[in-house]
Amino acid sequence: MTSRTRAHEKTFFGHPRGLATLFGTEMWERFSWYGLRAILATFMAASPAVGGLGLSQGTAQAIVGVYGALIYLVALPGGWVADRILGARRAVLWGGFVIMCGHISMAVPARSGVFVALGLLLIIAGTGLLKPNISAMVGKLYPEDADARRDAGFSIFYLGINLGAFIAPIVVGQLAEGNRWHLGFGAAAVGMALGLVQYVLGRSHLRGVGDEPGHRLTPGERRHFGVVSIAAVVVVAAALALWAASGTLTLDAFALAVTVVILIVPVAYFGYILLGSHNLTPEERAGMRAYIWLFVAAAIFWMIYDLAPTVLLFFAQDHTDLSLFGIQITAATTQSFNPLFIMIFVPVFAALWVKLGNRVTAPQKFAFALLMVGLSFVIMAAASRLAGSGKVSVWWLVLVYLVQVFGELALSPVGLSVTSKLAPQAFKGQMLGIWFIATSVGDAVGGQTGRLREYMSDPAYFLVLAAIALVAGVLLFLFTPRLRTLMREHDHVPAGTSQT
């Protein structure tokens, strides 16, 4: 393409037209994801008499936690499939289609958990294909040397994410009000369908980006992959069948087993890196030891932060006067507070980090994030105590989400950057996926914390989780000098946007 042709090419806010295609696709995909998330736990805990599944709130919390954890975990194999077999463009297309089928399954008005289980499995699989690869395609729209324009393009892209996340709980929550659960799930399916339509119609603007796999498997490798995949499915299915036959398979036990497996993944991975030779330099080993601290800190942060669609949602439903500026809202609508605050404060925090420069290190930002999320649950403990004598104002939840967003904007933008910086050369690509496993670990463990509520009051539950985050934050502040030495952190880590 000549420079004259490029000058007359239609753009999207000065960026490649393909960004509009990916922006819209991701916005609608996030609409479907956050729409489902806004009503999933309350649907599971609702009585079968009103169309729910009749689970306890603790069991619903565990299932939603595992569901969120698997969403992040499957990003690793999803990226691999795109890079080796489908190519990013087809992976996003098929991923969106599978997600839509999952939401349709959720929308089937049958009084059975089978369609719900199938729907969640399809959404997990589809998101694994779509989520990592659509972000990769955004980066490939720009020349290698266009770092500034690429960063600006990602900022616009993430605006689409948060727009979808903001609108979805309001729309889906309103549609599902009055126990019309499957109407809400159907809206999520429609959202994903609109994203697919835009993606297909805007294909030409992508200019071939993601059409071919980066490292296509040979025919022999494809056959081997197929055999291994089928064998893995058979083994897992057989194990679940035997477990069910034993009479000990329950939803709580299943969620606990998946949580244990998810916890094993990073332990095994970090052990593999540090205990093997892999020609790592002493500096790379030191960086990995520092990174493990940050990984654990991030997992603790997400353990609390991602209780929004369960614990905070139940609190909104059961203990909150849902009147905002005199307007009655749904419990699901409280899930919109988070993306709203993200859109407002991203520019503020980005400017703040630039102004502070390298005077604030990555460990200090992580520590600040832990203190903020801990403080948010101190506030929740106070609100929960007041709720013992009647419903409390929704402004308590507004304050909780505001404080949590301050924490997210200190931790989330730095995560991928510090991961890339500390990753050994031999594990550069793989380590970027490991960062998302911190979220997976946090979500899974957070789901299991619901078991604590069987033995303590709600205020005590919130204070216990707050104490974990606050102690971890203080320890991280105290160990910052040591971690900075291990990390050789002298350069400023650029600010970015939320990973949502």
Short mmCIF file of C-alpha atoms in Angstrom, two decimals:
data_model
loop_
_atom_site.label_atom_id
_atom_site.label_comp_id
_atom_site.label_asym_id
_atom_site.label_seq_id
_atom_site.Cartn_x
_atom_site.Cartn_y
_atom_site.Cartn_z
CA MET A 1 0.00 0.00 0.00
CA THR A 2 1.46 3.37 -1.01
CA SER A 3 1.75 6.26 1.38
CA ARG A 4 -0.80 8.19 -0.74
CA THR A 5 -3.33 5.32 -0.46
CA ARG A 6 -2.68 4.98 3.27
CA ALA A 7 -3.25 8.70 3.75
CA HIS A 8 -6.75 8.41 2.24
CA GLU A 9 -7.64 5.18 4.06
CA LYS A 10 -10.55 5.43 6.51
CA THR A 11 -9.39 5.35 10.11
CA PHE A 12 -10.91 4.81 13.55
CA PHE A 13 -9.95 7.78 15.74
CA GLY A 14 -6.77 8.04 13.69
CA HIS A 15 -6.02 4.32 14.02
CA PRO A 16 -6.29 1.42 11.54
CA ARG A 17 -9.89 0.69 10.59
CA GLY A 18 -9.42 -2.86 11.80
CA LEU A 19 -9.30 -1.51 15.35
CA ALA A 20 -13.00 -0.63 15.05
CA THR A 21 -13.77 -4.25 14.11
CA LEU A 22 -11.85 -5.63 17.08
CA PHE A 23 -13.14 -2.88 19.40
CA GLY A 24 -16.76 -3.77 18.63
CA THR A 25 -16.20 -7.53 18.79
CA GLU A 26 -14.50 -7.32 22.17
CA MET A 27 -17.07 -4.86 23.52
CA TRP A 28 -19.92 -7.24 22.72
CA GLU A 29 -18.00 -10.27 23.97
CA ARG A 30 -17.39 -8.47 27.27
CA PHE A 31 -21.08 -7.49 27.29
CA SER A 32 -21.97 -11.17 27.15
CA TRP A 33 -19.35 -12.15 29.76
CA TYR A 34 -20.19 -9.44 32.30
CA GLY A 35 -23.91 -9.77 31.66
CA LEU A 36 -23.81 -13.45 32.54
CA ARG A 37 -21.52 -12.80 35.51
CA ALA A 38 -23.89 -10.18 36.91
CA ILE A 39 -26.73 -12.69 37.43
CA LEU A 40 -25.03 -16.12 37.52
CA ALA A 41 -24.53 -16.45 41.28
CA THR A 42 -27.98 -15.15 42.20
CA PHE A 43 -29.52 -17.49 39.59
CA MET A 44 -27.69 -20.47 41.06
CA ALA A 45 -28.75 -19.59 44.61
CA ALA A 46 -32.37 -18.81 43.73
CA SER A 47 -35.05 -21.33 44.63
CA PRO A 48 -36.17 -23.78 41.92
CA ALA A 49 -39.67 -22.40 42.55
CA VAL A 50 -38.58 -19.17 40.84
CA GLY A 51 -36.46 -20.85 38.15
CA GLY A 52 -33.12 -20.98 39.99
CA LEU A 53 -30.90 -23.95 40.77
CA GLY A 54 -31.47 -23.92 44.52
CA LEU A 55 -27.80 -24.06 45.51
CA SER A 56 -26.50 -22.58 48.74
CA GLN A 57 -24.74 -19.23 48.43
CA GLY A 58 -21.48 -20.93 49.45
CA THR A 59 -21.75 -23.53 46.70
CA ALA A 60 -22.71 -20.88 44.14
CA GLN A 61 -19.68 -18.84 45.21
CA ALA A 62 -17.39 -21.85 44.76
CA ILE A 63 -18.77 -22.68 41.30
CA VAL A 64 -18.57 -19.08 40.06
CA GLY A 65 -15.01 -18.88 41.44
CA VAL A 66 -13.93 -22.00 39.56
CA TYR A 67 -15.72 -20.80 36.42
CA GLY A 68 -13.81 -17.50 36.51
CA ALA A 69 -10.56 -19.32 37.26
CA LEU A 70 -10.92 -21.64 34.27
CA ILE A 71 -11.69 -18.69 32.00
CA TYR A 72 -8.19 -17.32 32.69
CA LEU A 73 -6.51 -20.73 32.73
CA VAL A 74 -7.69 -21.71 29.24
CA ALA A 75 -6.12 -18.58 27.75
CA LEU A 76 -2.83 -20.52 27.62
CA PRO A 77 -4.04 -23.45 25.45
CA GLY A 78 -6.25 -21.04 23.48
CA GLY A 79 -3.23 -19.01 22.45
CA TRP A 80 -1.36 -22.19 21.54
CA VAL A 81 -4.18 -23.48 19.33
CA ALA A 82 -4.28 -20.16 17.46
CA ASP A 83 -0.52 -20.05 17.04
CA ARG A 84 -0.20 -23.66 15.89
CA ILE A 85 -3.47 -24.61 14.18
CA LEU A 86 -6.19 -22.03 13.50
CA GLY A 87 -4.53 -18.65 13.31
CA ALA A 88 -5.76 -15.78 15.48
CA ARG A 89 -8.55 -14.64 13.13
CA ARG A 90 -10.24 -18.06 12.96
CA ALA A 91 -9.65 -18.67 16.66
CA VAL A 92 -11.55 -15.47 17.50
CA LEU A 93 -14.36 -16.38 15.07
CA TRP A 94 -14.80 -19.92 16.39
CA GLY A 95 -14.33 -18.74 19.96
CA GLY A 96 -17.13 -16.19 19.60
CA PHE A 97 -19.41 -18.78 18.01
CA VAL A 98 -18.81 -21.27 20.83
CA ILE A 99 -19.40 -18.53 23.43
CA MET A 100 -22.71 -17.66 21.75
CA CYS A 101 -23.75 -21.33 21.82
CA GLY A 102 -22.88 -21.42 25.51
CA HIS A 103 -25.14 -18.48 26.28
CA ILE A 104 -27.92 -20.03 24.19
CA SER A 105 -27.60 -23.20 26.27
CA MET A 106 -27.84 -21.09 29.44
CA ALA A 107 -30.99 -19.45 28.05
CA VAL A 108 -32.85 -22.75 27.54
CA PRO A 109 -35.74 -22.54 30.06
CA ALA A 110 -35.33 -26.12 31.27
CA ARG A 111 -35.36 -26.89 34.99
CA SER A 112 -32.13 -28.83 34.79
CA GLY A 113 -28.53 -28.03 35.56
CA VAL A 114 -27.39 -29.92 32.44
CA PHE A 115 -27.90 -26.97 30.11
CA VAL A 116 -26.24 -24.66 32.63
CA ALA A 117 -23.18 -26.92 32.92
CA LEU A 118 -22.97 -27.28 29.13
CA GLY A 119 -23.33 -23.54 28.69
CA LEU A 120 -20.56 -22.71 31.15
CA LEU A 121 -18.21 -25.28 29.58
CA LEU A 122 -18.82 -23.84 26.11
CA ILE A 123 -18.25 -20.27 27.34
CA ILE A 124 -14.99 -21.32 29.01
CA ALA A 125 -13.75 -23.06 25.85
CA GLY A 126 -14.82 -20.22 23.56
CA THR A 127 -13.28 -17.53 25.74
CA GLY A 128 -9.99 -19.44 25.73
CA LEU A 129 -9.95 -19.11 21.95
CA LEU A 130 -11.19 -15.53 21.71
CA LYS A 131 -9.77 -13.58 24.63
CA PRO A 132 -5.98 -13.94 24.19
CA ASN A 133 -6.06 -13.87 20.41
CA ILE A 134 -8.17 -10.77 19.83
CA SER A 135 -5.71 -8.80 21.97
CA ALA A 136 -2.82 -10.21 19.95
CA MET A 137 -4.53 -9.09 16.74
CA VAL A 138 -4.80 -5.52 18.04
CA GLY A 139 -1.02 -5.40 18.44
CA LYS A 140 -0.46 -6.77 14.94
CA LEU A 141 -2.45 -3.96 13.32
CA TYR A 142 0.56 -1.67 13.83
CA PRO A 143 4.12 -1.70 12.44
CA GLU A 144 6.82 -3.02 14.77
CA ASP A 145 8.26 0.44 15.39
CA ALA A 146 4.91 2.15 16.15
CA ASP A 147 5.00 1.67 19.94
CA ALA A 148 3.28 4.94 20.83
CA ARG A 149 0.39 4.40 18.38
CA ARG A 150 0.04 0.78 19.49
CA ASP A 151 -0.21 1.84 23.16
CA ALA A 152 -2.85 4.41 22.22
CA GLY A 153 -4.71 1.77 20.19
CA PHE A 154 -4.80 -0.58 23.17
CA SER A 155 -6.17 2.24 25.31
CA ILE A 156 -9.09 2.63 22.87
CA PHE A 157 -9.50 -1.16 22.76
CA TYR A 158 -9.70 -1.34 26.57
CA LEU A 159 -12.30 1.41 26.52
CA GLY A 160 -14.47 -1.00 24.54
CA ILE A 161 -13.92 -3.67 27.19
CA ASN A 162 -15.09 -1.38 29.97
CA LEU A 163 -18.01 0.00 27.96
CA GLY A 164 -19.30 -3.54 27.52
CA ALA A 165 -18.65 -4.30 31.19
CA PHE A 166 -20.51 -1.15 32.26
CA ILE A 167 -23.60 -1.57 30.08
CA ALA A 168 -24.08 -5.34 30.51
CA PRO A 169 -25.09 -5.57 34.21
CA ILE A 170 -27.60 -2.75 33.74
CA VAL A 171 -29.28 -4.30 30.68
CA VAL A 172 -29.05 -7.97 31.64
CA GLY A 173 -29.91 -7.28 35.27
CA GLN A 174 -33.06 -5.41 34.25
CA LEU A 175 -34.12 -8.13 31.82
CA ALA A 176 -33.55 -10.86 34.43
CA GLU A 177 -35.46 -8.95 37.13
CA GLY A 178 -38.54 -10.79 38.36
CA ASN A 179 -36.77 -14.17 38.03
CA ARG A 180 -36.63 -13.95 34.22
CA TRP A 181 -33.16 -15.52 34.37
CA HIS A 182 -33.17 -17.04 30.91
CA LEU A 183 -34.19 -13.76 29.32
CA GLY A 184 -31.03 -12.27 30.82
CA PHE A 185 -28.92 -15.16 29.54
CA GLY A 186 -30.55 -14.75 26.13
CA ALA A 187 -29.49 -11.09 26.07
CA ALA A 188 -25.91 -12.21 26.63
CA ALA A 189 -26.25 -14.56 23.64
CA VAL A 190 -27.59 -11.72 21.49
CA GLY A 191 -24.64 -9.55 22.55
CA MET A 192 -22.14 -12.16 21.41
CA ALA A 193 -24.07 -12.63 18.17
CA LEU A 194 -23.82 -8.89 17.45
CA GLY A 195 -20.09 -9.08 18.09
CA LEU A 196 -19.74 -11.95 15.62
CA VAL A 197 -21.72 -10.09 12.95
CA GLN A 198 -19.48 -7.04 13.30
CA TYR A 199 -16.38 -9.24 13.22
CA VAL A 200 -17.41 -10.98 10.00
CA LEU A 201 -18.52 -7.77 8.27
CA GLY A 202 -15.31 -5.98 9.26
CA ARG A 203 -12.96 -8.77 8.20
CA SER A 204 -11.60 -6.84 5.23
CA HIS A 205 -10.37 -4.04 7.52
CA LEU A 206 -8.07 -6.49 9.32
CA ARG A 207 -5.86 -6.65 6.20
CA GLY A 208 -4.92 -10.29 6.71
CA VAL A 209 -3.91 -9.92 10.36
CA GLY A 210 -4.11 -13.30 12.11
CA ASP A 211 -5.04 -15.22 8.96
CA GLU A 212 -2.25 -17.76 9.35
CA PRO A 213 -0.82 -19.54 12.41
CA GLY A 214 2.55 -18.21 13.51
CA HIS A 215 4.07 -21.69 13.83
CA ARG A 216 1.75 -24.11 12.01
CA LEU A 217 1.97 -27.75 13.08
CA THR A 218 3.16 -30.30 10.56
CA PRO A 219 0.64 -33.01 9.55
CA GLY A 220 2.40 -35.45 11.87
CA GLU A 221 2.27 -33.01 14.77
CA ARG A 222 -1.43 -32.37 14.12
CA ARG A 223 -2.18 -36.11 14.29
CA HIS A 224 -0.20 -36.36 17.53
CA PHE A 225 -2.08 -33.39 18.96
CA GLY A 226 -5.42 -34.96 18.01
CA VAL A 227 -4.55 -38.28 19.64
CA VAL A 228 -3.31 -36.61 22.84
CA SER A 229 -6.39 -34.36 23.01
CA ILE A 230 -8.81 -37.25 22.60
CA ALA A 231 -6.91 -39.31 25.15
CA ALA A 232 -7.00 -36.44 27.65
CA VAL A 233 -10.77 -36.01 27.20
CA VAL A 234 -11.32 -39.76 27.65
CA VAL A 235 -9.18 -39.87 30.81
CA VAL A 236 -10.95 -36.87 32.38
CA ALA A 237 -14.39 -38.24 31.44
CA ALA A 238 -13.52 -41.67 32.86
CA ALA A 239 -12.21 -40.14 36.08
CA LEU A 240 -15.40 -38.10 36.53
CA ALA A 241 -17.55 -41.15 35.75
CA LEU A 242 -15.73 -43.24 38.38
CA TRP A 243 -16.00 -40.39 40.87
CA ALA A 244 -19.73 -40.10 40.22
CA ALA A 245 -20.15 -43.86 40.55
CA SER A 246 -18.51 -43.73 43.98
CA GLY A 247 -21.31 -41.49 45.22
CA THR A 248 -18.90 -38.83 46.54
CA LEU A 249 -19.08 -36.41 43.61
CA THR A 250 -20.74 -33.17 44.65
CA LEU A 251 -20.50 -29.65 43.28
CA ASP A 252 -18.54 -28.52 46.34
CA ALA A 253 -16.12 -31.44 46.05
CA PHE A 254 -15.70 -30.83 42.32
CA ALA A 255 -14.97 -27.12 42.86
CA LEU A 256 -12.41 -27.98 45.55
CA ALA A 257 -10.69 -30.54 43.28
CA VAL A 258 -10.45 -28.03 40.41
CA THR A 259 -9.05 -25.43 42.82
CA VAL A 260 -6.32 -27.85 43.93
CA VAL A 261 -5.40 -28.58 40.29
CA ILE A 262 -5.21 -24.84 39.53
CA LEU A 263 -2.95 -24.30 42.56
CA ILE A 264 -0.62 -27.06 41.37
CA VAL A 265 -0.10 -25.42 37.95
CA PRO A 266 1.98 -22.38 39.06
CA VAL A 267 3.81 -24.37 41.76
CA ALA A 268 4.87 -26.95 39.18
CA TYR A 269 5.76 -24.29 36.63
CA PHE A 270 7.91 -22.18 38.95
CA GLY A 271 9.54 -25.35 40.28
CA TYR A 272 10.32 -26.44 36.72
CA ILE A 273 11.96 -23.10 35.94
CA LEU A 274 13.99 -22.72 39.14
CA LEU A 275 15.00 -26.35 39.71
CA GLY A 276 16.06 -27.03 36.12
CA SER A 277 19.14 -25.51 34.48
CA HIS A 278 17.59 -24.04 31.29
CA ASN A 279 20.82 -22.01 31.00
CA LEU A 280 19.35 -19.34 33.28
CA THR A 281 21.74 -16.60 34.36
CA PRO A 282 22.06 -15.72 38.08
CA GLU A 283 20.21 -12.47 37.34
CA GLU A 284 17.32 -14.37 35.71
CA ARG A 285 17.02 -16.71 38.69
CA ALA A 286 17.00 -13.74 41.08
CA GLY A 287 14.30 -12.08 38.99
CA MET A 288 12.16 -15.22 39.11
CA ARG A 289 12.45 -15.41 42.90
CA ALA A 290 11.22 -11.80 43.08
CA TYR A 291 8.45 -12.53 40.62
CA ILE A 292 7.04 -15.33 42.78
CA TRP A 293 6.43 -12.77 45.55
CA LEU A 294 4.58 -10.53 43.11
CA PHE A 295 2.63 -13.49 41.73
CA VAL A 296 1.43 -14.44 45.22
CA ALA A 297 0.54 -10.80 45.93
CA ALA A 298 -1.50 -10.62 42.72
CA ALA A 299 -3.30 -13.89 43.56
CA ILE A 300 -4.27 -12.51 47.00
CA PHE A 301 -5.51 -9.31 45.37
CA TRP A 302 -7.71 -11.14 42.84
CA MET A 303 -8.93 -13.54 45.57
CA ILE A 304 -10.74 -10.59 47.15
CA TYR A 305 -11.33 -8.34 44.14
CA ASP A 306 -13.11 -11.04 42.15
CA LEU A 307 -15.62 -11.76 44.91
CA ALA A 308 -17.69 -8.97 43.33
CA PRO A 309 -19.98 -11.31 41.33
CA THR A 310 -20.66 -13.51 44.36
CA VAL A 311 -20.21 -12.15 47.89
CA LEU A 312 -20.77 -8.48 47.01
CA LEU A 313 -23.64 -9.36 44.69
CA PHE A 314 -25.37 -11.40 47.41
CA PHE A 315 -24.85 -8.50 49.83
CA ALA A 316 -26.43 -6.12 47.33
CA GLN A 317 -29.38 -8.46 46.88
CA ASP A 318 -30.00 -9.30 50.54
CA HIS A 319 -28.78 -6.37 52.62
CA THR A 320 -28.77 -3.22 50.48
CA ASP A 321 -31.36 -0.54 49.81
CA LEU A 322 -30.93 -0.43 46.04
CA SER A 323 -31.86 3.21 45.54
CA LEU A 324 -29.35 5.43 43.73
CA PHE A 325 -30.19 9.14 43.36
CA GLY A 326 -33.79 8.18 44.04
CA ILE A 327 -33.83 5.60 41.23
CA GLN A 328 -34.40 1.93 42.06
CA ILE A 329 -31.68 -0.30 40.57
CA THR A 330 -31.18 -4.05 40.47
CA ALA A 331 -28.57 -5.92 42.48
CA ALA A 332 -26.86 -6.80 39.19
CA THR A 333 -26.48 -3.11 38.33
CA THR A 334 -24.03 -2.69 41.23
CA GLN A 335 -21.59 -4.68 39.07
CA SER A 336 -21.42 -1.64 36.78
CA PHE A 337 -19.77 0.53 39.43
CA ASN A 338 -16.38 -1.09 38.84
CA PRO A 339 -16.01 -0.47 35.06
CA LEU A 340 -17.44 3.03 35.47
CA PHE A 341 -14.72 3.94 37.98
CA ILE A 342 -12.07 2.31 35.79
CA MET A 343 -13.05 4.49 32.82
CA ILE A 344 -12.99 7.60 35.02
CA PHE A 345 -9.70 6.99 36.81
CA VAL A 346 -7.48 5.29 34.19
CA PRO A 347 -6.27 8.66 32.81
CA VAL A 348 -5.72 9.96 36.35
CA PHE A 349 -3.57 7.02 37.42
CA ALA A 350 -1.69 6.92 34.11
CA ALA A 351 -0.72 10.58 34.60
CA LEU A 352 0.14 9.90 38.26
CA TRP A 353 2.55 7.06 37.44
CA VAL A 354 4.24 9.16 34.76
CA LYS A 355 4.69 12.01 37.23
CA LEU A 356 6.05 9.74 39.98
CA GLY A 357 8.37 7.95 37.56
CA ASN A 358 10.70 5.38 39.10
CA ARG A 359 10.23 6.80 42.59
CA VAL A 360 7.41 4.24 42.99
CA THR A 361 8.52 0.69 42.21
CA ALA A 362 6.47 -2.28 41.01
CA PRO A 363 6.50 -3.98 44.47
CA GLN A 364 5.27 -0.74 46.05
CA LYS A 365 2.41 -0.53 43.54
CA PHE A 366 1.48 -4.12 44.29
CA ALA A 367 1.62 -3.41 48.04
CA PHE A 368 -0.60 -0.35 47.61
CA ALA A 369 -3.09 -2.50 45.67
CA LEU A 370 -3.21 -5.05 48.51
CA LEU A 371 -3.78 -2.30 51.07
CA MET A 372 -6.62 -0.88 48.99
CA VAL A 373 -8.40 -4.20 48.50
CA GLY A 374 -7.91 -4.95 52.20
CA LEU A 375 -9.36 -1.57 53.13
CA SER A 376 -12.36 -2.24 50.89
CA PHE A 377 -13.22 -5.31 52.96
CA VAL A 378 -12.78 -3.38 56.21
CA ILE A 379 -15.50 -1.12 54.79
CA MET A 380 -17.55 -4.21 53.90
CA ALA A 381 -17.20 -5.47 57.48
CA ALA A 382 -18.60 -2.18 58.77
CA ALA A 383 -21.46 -2.26 56.24
CA SER A 384 -22.20 -5.87 57.10
CA ARG A 385 -22.37 -5.08 60.82
CA LEU A 386 -24.81 -2.23 60.14
CA ALA A 387 -26.87 -4.54 57.94
CA GLY A 388 -27.63 -6.62 61.01
CA SER A 389 -30.25 -4.06 62.00
CA GLY A 390 -31.68 -3.38 58.52
CA LYS A 391 -30.69 -2.73 54.94
CA VAL A 392 -27.83 -0.31 54.35
CA SER A 393 -27.40 2.35 51.66
CA VAL A 394 -26.04 1.31 48.28
CA TRP A 395 -23.40 4.02 48.73
CA TRP A 396 -21.47 1.57 50.91
CA LEU A 397 -20.95 -0.61 47.84
CA VAL A 398 -20.09 2.44 45.72
CA LEU A 399 -17.31 3.25 48.20
CA VAL A 400 -16.08 -0.36 48.25
CA TYR A 401 -15.82 -0.50 44.45
CA LEU A 402 -14.12 2.89 44.31
CA VAL A 403 -11.40 1.81 46.76
CA GLN A 404 -10.93 -1.50 44.94
CA VAL A 405 -10.49 0.25 41.59
CA PHE A 406 -7.69 2.36 43.09
CA GLY A 407 -5.99 -0.94 43.89
CA GLU A 408 -6.60 -2.46 40.48
CA LEU A 409 -5.16 0.55 38.67
CA ALA A 410 -1.99 0.19 40.74
CA LEU A 411 -1.56 -3.55 40.13
CA SER A 412 -3.16 -4.61 36.87
CA PRO A 413 -1.33 -2.28 34.43
CA VAL A 414 2.05 -3.22 35.90
CA GLY A 415 1.47 -6.98 35.84
CA LEU A 416 2.23 -7.81 32.21
CA SER A 417 5.04 -5.27 32.09
CA VAL A 418 6.89 -6.64 35.12
CA THR A 419 6.23 -10.21 33.93
CA SER A 420 7.87 -9.43 30.60
CA LYS A 421 10.76 -7.72 32.37
CA LEU A 422 11.52 -10.56 34.80
CA ALA A 423 10.82 -13.52 32.49
CA PRO A 424 13.97 -15.54 31.62
CA GLN A 425 14.82 -15.38 27.94
CA ALA A 426 13.97 -19.06 27.49
CA PHE A 427 10.45 -18.56 28.88
CA LYS A 428 9.56 -15.10 27.54
CA GLY A 429 6.37 -16.05 25.68
CA GLN A 430 5.12 -18.59 28.22
CA MET A 431 5.54 -16.28 31.20
CA LEU A 432 3.07 -13.74 29.83
CA GLY A 433 0.40 -16.40 30.16
CA ILE A 434 1.52 -17.20 33.70
CA TRP A 435 0.52 -13.68 34.80
CA PHE A 436 -3.12 -14.53 34.06
CA ILE A 437 -2.82 -17.70 36.13
CA ALA A 438 -2.40 -15.43 39.17
CA THR A 439 -5.97 -14.30 38.50
CA SER A 440 -7.03 -17.91 38.01
CA VAL A 441 -5.53 -18.91 41.37
CA GLY A 442 -7.12 -15.92 43.09
CA ASP A 443 -10.58 -16.64 41.65
CA ALA A 444 -10.45 -20.33 42.56
CA VAL A 445 -9.28 -19.73 46.13
CA GLY A 446 -11.71 -16.83 46.54
CA GLY A 447 -14.54 -19.19 45.65
CA GLN A 448 -13.44 -21.55 48.40
CA THR A 449 -13.41 -18.80 51.04
CA GLY A 450 -17.18 -19.11 51.16
CA ARG A 451 -16.61 -22.15 53.39
CA LEU A 452 -15.47 -19.74 56.12
CA ARG A 453 -18.94 -18.23 56.27
CA GLU A 454 -20.24 -21.50 57.70
CA TYR A 455 -18.16 -20.90 60.85
CA MET A 456 -18.17 -17.12 61.31
CA SER A 457 -20.35 -14.07 60.93
CA ASP A 458 -20.24 -11.97 57.79
CA PRO A 459 -18.36 -9.08 59.48
CA ALA A 460 -15.75 -11.56 60.74
CA TYR A 461 -15.47 -13.10 57.27
CA PHE A 462 -14.79 -9.73 55.67
CA LEU A 463 -12.26 -8.83 58.38
CA VAL A 464 -10.36 -12.11 57.97
CA LEU A 465 -9.93 -11.55 54.23
CA ALA A 466 -9.09 -7.89 54.84
CA ALA A 467 -6.40 -8.92 57.35
CA ILE A 468 -4.82 -11.31 54.83
CA ALA A 469 -4.55 -8.55 52.22
CA LEU A 470 -3.38 -5.87 54.67
CA VAL A 471 -0.68 -8.08 56.21
CA ALA A 472 0.49 -9.13 52.74
CA GLY A 473 0.61 -5.48 51.66
CA VAL A 474 2.65 -4.42 54.70
CA LEU A 475 5.09 -7.32 54.21
CA LEU A 476 5.51 -6.40 50.57
CA PHE A 477 6.30 -2.80 51.51
CA LEU A 478 8.88 -4.01 54.04
CA PHE A 479 10.53 -6.35 51.53
CA THR A 480 10.51 -3.81 48.69
CA PRO A 481 14.24 -2.96 49.01
CA ARG A 482 15.16 -6.65 48.80
CA LEU A 483 12.80 -7.28 45.89
CA ARG A 484 14.10 -4.24 44.04
CA THR A 485 17.62 -5.61 44.34
CA LEU A 486 16.52 -8.99 42.99
CA MET A 487 14.62 -7.32 40.16
CA ARG A 488 17.37 -4.83 39.31
CA GLU A 489 14.49 -2.35 39.09
CA HIS A 490 15.87 1.01 38.12
CA ASP A 491 13.71 1.81 35.13
CA HIS A 492 10.19 3.19 35.18
CA VAL A 493 7.49 0.65 34.43
CA PRO A 494 5.00 2.32 32.10
CA ALA A 495 1.41 2.67 33.15
CA GLY A 496 -1.32 1.06 31.12
CA THR A 497 -4.88 -0.04 31.54
CA SER A 498 -6.93 -2.72 33.18
CA GLN A 499 -6.58 -6.32 32.10
CA THR A 500 -10.29 -6.92 32.15
#
